[in-house]
Amino acid sequence: QVQLVESGGGSVQAGGSLRLSCAASVIMYSSKCIGWFRQAPGREREGIAAIVTGSHFTAYADSVQGRFTVSENMTRNTVYLEMNDLKPEDTAMYYCANGACAYPLASMLEGHQYQHWGRGTQVTVSS
């Protein structure tokens, strides 16, 4: 059973940056997918980024394209989400998830593609 633990959330002002981490309890093998999702109160969950482990293949939602970057460190079994130029509308609980990849990779921004989820880390952006 894969366990995922997110960390790195916090409170920042608009325009600031945060780096979220998603640590896996088991060895990360190549060609699996890790996705990042977020959910704000009263809103639906949104898939924002995905990465194929062991590759440079990534996918982003339009809402974060150019501001967020997903990367990995397989030796540490960790995937990162670098978030820059944060906006108040980025305020949400952020989750990572693990699953088998499906293509096109943009389909990995859909939550039903994933089997294992972390408990989330809160990001709050003030104006």
PDB file of C-alpha atoms in Angstrom:
ATOM      1  CA  GLN A   1       0.000   0.000   0.000  1.00  0.00           C
ATOM      2  CA  VAL A   2       1.501   3.294  -1.101  1.00  0.00           C
ATOM      3  CA  GLN A   3       1.302   6.085   1.421  1.00  0.00           C
ATOM      4  CA  LEU A   4       1.762   9.672   0.336  1.00  0.00           C
ATOM      5  CA  VAL A   5       2.508  12.580   2.652  1.00  0.00           C
ATOM      6  CA  GLU A   6       2.300  16.180   1.507  1.00  0.00           C
ATOM      7  CA  SER A   7       4.191  18.997   3.187  1.00  0.00           C
ATOM      8  CA  GLY A   8       5.317  22.548   2.540  1.00  0.00           C
ATOM      9  CA  GLY A   9       2.013  24.360   2.697  1.00  0.00           C
ATOM     10  CA  GLY A  10       1.592  27.618   4.528  1.00  0.00           C
ATOM     11  CA  SER A  11       0.444  31.203   4.323  1.00  0.00           C
ATOM     12  CA  VAL A  12       1.990  33.654   1.870  1.00  0.00           C
ATOM     13  CA  GLN A  13       1.148  36.969   0.329  1.00  0.00           C
ATOM     14  CA  ALA A  14       0.110  37.316  -3.278  1.00  0.00           C
ATOM     15  CA  GLY A  15       3.117  37.135  -5.561  1.00  0.00           C
ATOM     16  CA  GLY A  16       4.970  34.839  -3.199  1.00  0.00           C
ATOM     17  CA  SER A  17       6.194  31.283  -3.668  1.00  0.00           C
ATOM     18  CA  LEU A  18       5.928  27.925  -1.976  1.00  0.00           C
ATOM     19  CA  ARG A  19       7.315  24.481  -2.697  1.00  0.00           C
ATOM     20  CA  LEU A  20       5.155  21.530  -1.826  1.00  0.00           C
ATOM     21  CA  SER A  21       6.568  18.044  -1.354  1.00  0.00           C
ATOM     22  CA  CYS A  22       4.896  14.684  -1.812  1.00  0.00           C
ATOM     23  CA  ALA A  23       6.851  11.902  -0.120  1.00  0.00           C
ATOM     24  CA  ALA A  24       6.045   8.301  -1.002  1.00  0.00           C
ATOM     25  CA  SER A  25       6.429   5.470   1.479  1.00  0.00           C
ATOM     26  CA  VAL A  26       7.666   3.062  -1.158  1.00  0.00           C
ATOM     27  CA  ILE A  27      10.233   3.176  -3.914  1.00  0.00           C
ATOM     28  CA  MET A  28       9.076   5.241  -6.852  1.00  0.00           C
ATOM     29  CA  TYR A  29       9.373   3.307 -10.064  1.00  0.00           C
ATOM     30  CA  SER A  30       9.605   4.829 -13.488  1.00  0.00           C
ATOM     31  CA  SER A  31       6.570   5.368 -15.654  1.00  0.00           C
ATOM     32  CA  LYS A  32       4.105   5.846 -12.840  1.00  0.00           C
ATOM     33  CA  CYS A  33       2.166   9.072 -12.484  1.00  0.00           C
ATOM     34  CA  ILE A  34       2.032  11.487  -9.602  1.00  0.00           C
ATOM     35  CA  GLY A  35      -0.640  14.144  -9.772  1.00  0.00           C
ATOM     36  CA  TRP A  36      -1.259  17.306  -7.804  1.00  0.00           C
ATOM     37  CA  PHE A  37      -4.790  18.383  -7.029  1.00  0.00           C
ATOM     38  CA  ARG A  38      -6.376  21.126  -5.015  1.00  0.00           C
ATOM     39  CA  GLN A  39      -9.742  21.812  -3.499  1.00  0.00           C
ATOM     40  CA  ALA A  40     -11.019  25.073  -2.081  1.00  0.00           C
ATOM     41  CA  PRO A  41     -14.047  25.202   0.232  1.00  0.00           C
ATOM     42  CA  GLY A  42     -17.253  24.980  -1.758  1.00  0.00           C
ATOM     43  CA  ARG A  43     -15.458  24.165  -4.974  1.00  0.00           C
ATOM     44  CA  GLU A  44     -14.788  20.990  -6.913  1.00  0.00           C
ATOM     45  CA  ARG A  45     -11.432  19.291  -6.803  1.00  0.00           C
ATOM     46  CA  GLU A  46      -9.132  20.530  -9.549  1.00  0.00           C
ATOM     47  CA  GLY A  47      -6.271  18.615 -11.113  1.00  0.00           C
ATOM     48  CA  ILE A  48      -3.396  21.032 -11.616  1.00  0.00           C
ATOM     49  CA  ALA A  49      -0.255  19.066 -12.495  1.00  0.00           C
ATOM     50  CA  ALA A  50       0.975  15.584 -13.277  1.00  0.00           C
ATOM     51  CA  ILE A  51       4.346  13.998 -13.903  1.00  0.00           C
ATOM     52  CA  VAL A  52       5.466  10.652 -15.307  1.00  0.00           C
ATOM     53  CA  THR A  53       8.121   9.461 -12.877  1.00  0.00           C
ATOM     54  CA  GLY A  54      11.528   8.884 -14.384  1.00  0.00           C
ATOM     55  CA  SER A  55      10.783  11.185 -17.308  1.00  0.00           C
ATOM     56  CA  HIS A  56      10.379  14.856 -18.163  1.00  0.00           C
ATOM     57  CA  PHE A  57       6.773  14.415 -19.216  1.00  0.00           C
ATOM     58  CA  THR A  58       4.450  16.752 -17.375  1.00  0.00           C
ATOM     59  CA  ALA A  59       0.984  18.196 -17.756  1.00  0.00           C
ATOM     60  CA  TYR A  60      -0.543  21.327 -16.260  1.00  0.00           C
ATOM     61  CA  ALA A  61      -3.943  22.895 -15.930  1.00  0.00           C
ATOM     62  CA  ASP A  62      -4.350  26.226 -17.680  1.00  0.00           C
ATOM     63  CA  SER A  63      -4.910  27.890 -14.309  1.00  0.00           C
ATOM     64  CA  VAL A  64      -1.325  27.182 -13.194  1.00  0.00           C
ATOM     65  CA  GLN A  65       0.562  26.862 -16.491  1.00  0.00           C
ATOM     66  CA  GLY A  66       3.677  29.022 -16.392  1.00  0.00           C
ATOM     67  CA  ARG A  67       3.510  29.565 -12.634  1.00  0.00           C
ATOM     68  CA  PHE A  68       3.734  26.047 -11.189  1.00  0.00           C
ATOM     69  CA  THR A  69       6.368  23.421 -11.925  1.00  0.00           C
ATOM     70  CA  VAL A  70       6.228  19.745 -11.000  1.00  0.00           C
ATOM     71  CA  SER A  71       9.468  17.820 -10.570  1.00  0.00           C
ATOM     72  CA  GLU A  72      10.764  14.698  -8.888  1.00  0.00           C
ATOM     73  CA  ASN A  73      13.663  13.285  -6.940  1.00  0.00           C
ATOM     74  CA  MET A  74      13.379   9.549  -7.309  1.00  0.00           C
ATOM     75  CA  THR A  75      16.273   8.867  -4.965  1.00  0.00           C
ATOM     76  CA  ARG A  76      14.200  10.523  -2.248  1.00  0.00           C
ATOM     77  CA  ASN A  77      10.879   9.092  -3.458  1.00  0.00           C
ATOM     78  CA  THR A  78       9.575  12.640  -3.548  1.00  0.00           C
ATOM     79  CA  VAL A  79       7.697  14.760  -6.048  1.00  0.00           C
ATOM     80  CA  TYR A  80       7.661  18.538  -5.737  1.00  0.00           C
ATOM     81  CA  LEU A  81       5.310  21.291  -6.802  1.00  0.00           C
ATOM     82  CA  GLU A  82       7.055  24.642  -7.101  1.00  0.00           C
ATOM     83  CA  MET A  83       4.459  27.389  -6.988  1.00  0.00           C
ATOM     84  CA  ASN A  84       5.394  30.926  -8.016  1.00  0.00           C
ATOM     85  CA  ASP A  85       3.438  34.156  -8.416  1.00  0.00           C
ATOM     86  CA  LEU A  86       0.778  32.834  -6.083  1.00  0.00           C
ATOM     87  CA  LYS A  87      -2.658  34.426  -6.207  1.00  0.00           C
ATOM     88  CA  PRO A  88      -5.491  34.490  -3.663  1.00  0.00           C
ATOM     89  CA  GLU A  89      -7.446  32.116  -5.910  1.00  0.00           C
ATOM     90  CA  ASP A  90      -4.698  29.526  -5.371  1.00  0.00           C
ATOM     91  CA  THR A  91      -5.871  29.180  -1.775  1.00  0.00           C
ATOM     92  CA  ALA A  92      -6.884  25.555  -1.264  1.00  0.00           C
ATOM     93  CA  MET A  93      -5.980  22.220   0.257  1.00  0.00           C
ATOM     94  CA  TYR A  94      -3.395  20.612  -1.979  1.00  0.00           C
ATOM     95  CA  TYR A  95      -3.177  16.856  -2.463  1.00  0.00           C
ATOM     96  CA  CYS A  96      -0.867  14.503  -4.292  1.00  0.00           C
ATOM     97  CA  ALA A  97      -1.919  11.182  -5.724  1.00  0.00           C
ATOM     98  CA  ASN A  98      -0.281   8.146  -7.282  1.00  0.00           C
ATOM     99  CA  GLY A  99      -1.455   5.920 -10.082  1.00  0.00           C
ATOM    100  CA  ALA A 100      -0.763   4.184 -13.364  1.00  0.00           C
ATOM    101  CA  CYS A 101      -0.332   6.630 -16.195  1.00  0.00           C
ATOM    102  CA  ALA A 102      -2.876   7.023 -18.960  1.00  0.00           C
ATOM    103  CA  TYR A 103      -2.474   8.966 -22.171  1.00  0.00           C
ATOM    104  CA  PRO A 104      -2.820  11.628 -23.316  1.00  0.00           C
ATOM    105  CA  LEU A 105      -1.106  12.833 -20.194  1.00  0.00           C
ATOM    106  CA  ALA A 106      -3.657  15.609 -19.745  1.00  0.00           C
ATOM    107  CA  SER A 107      -6.083  12.854 -18.701  1.00  0.00           C
ATOM    108  CA  MET A 108      -3.962  12.433 -15.579  1.00  0.00           C
ATOM    109  CA  LEU A 109      -5.419  15.719 -14.341  1.00  0.00           C
ATOM    110  CA  GLU A 110      -8.587  13.747 -13.654  1.00  0.00           C
ATOM    111  CA  GLY A 111      -8.827  12.412 -10.135  1.00  0.00           C
ATOM    112  CA  HIS A 112     -10.427   9.076 -11.033  1.00  0.00           C
ATOM    113  CA  GLN A 113      -7.146   8.012 -12.643  1.00  0.00           C
ATOM    114  CA  TYR A 114      -5.444   7.705  -9.247  1.00  0.00           C
ATOM    115  CA  GLN A 115      -5.454   4.937  -6.669  1.00  0.00           C
ATOM    116  CA  HIS A 116      -3.616   6.431  -3.704  1.00  0.00           C
ATOM    117  CA  TRP A 117      -4.000   9.849  -2.141  1.00  0.00           C
ATOM    118  CA  GLY A 118      -2.288  11.877   0.547  1.00  0.00           C
ATOM    119  CA  ARG A 119      -4.122  13.820   3.240  1.00  0.00           C
ATOM    120  CA  GLY A 120      -3.231  17.226   1.903  1.00  0.00           C
ATOM    121  CA  THR A 121      -1.432  20.404   2.909  1.00  0.00           C
ATOM    122  CA  GLN A 122      -3.105  23.794   3.191  1.00  0.00           C
ATOM    123  CA  VAL A 123      -2.010  26.749   1.087  1.00  0.00           C
ATOM    124  CA  THR A 124      -3.380  30.188   1.896  1.00  0.00           C
ATOM    125  CA  VAL A 125      -2.583  33.216  -0.235  1.00  0.00           C
ATOM    126  CA  SER A 126      -3.533  36.643   1.050  1.00  0.00           C
ATOM    127  CA  SER A 127      -3.969  39.749  -1.084  1.00  0.00           C
TER     128      SER A 127
END
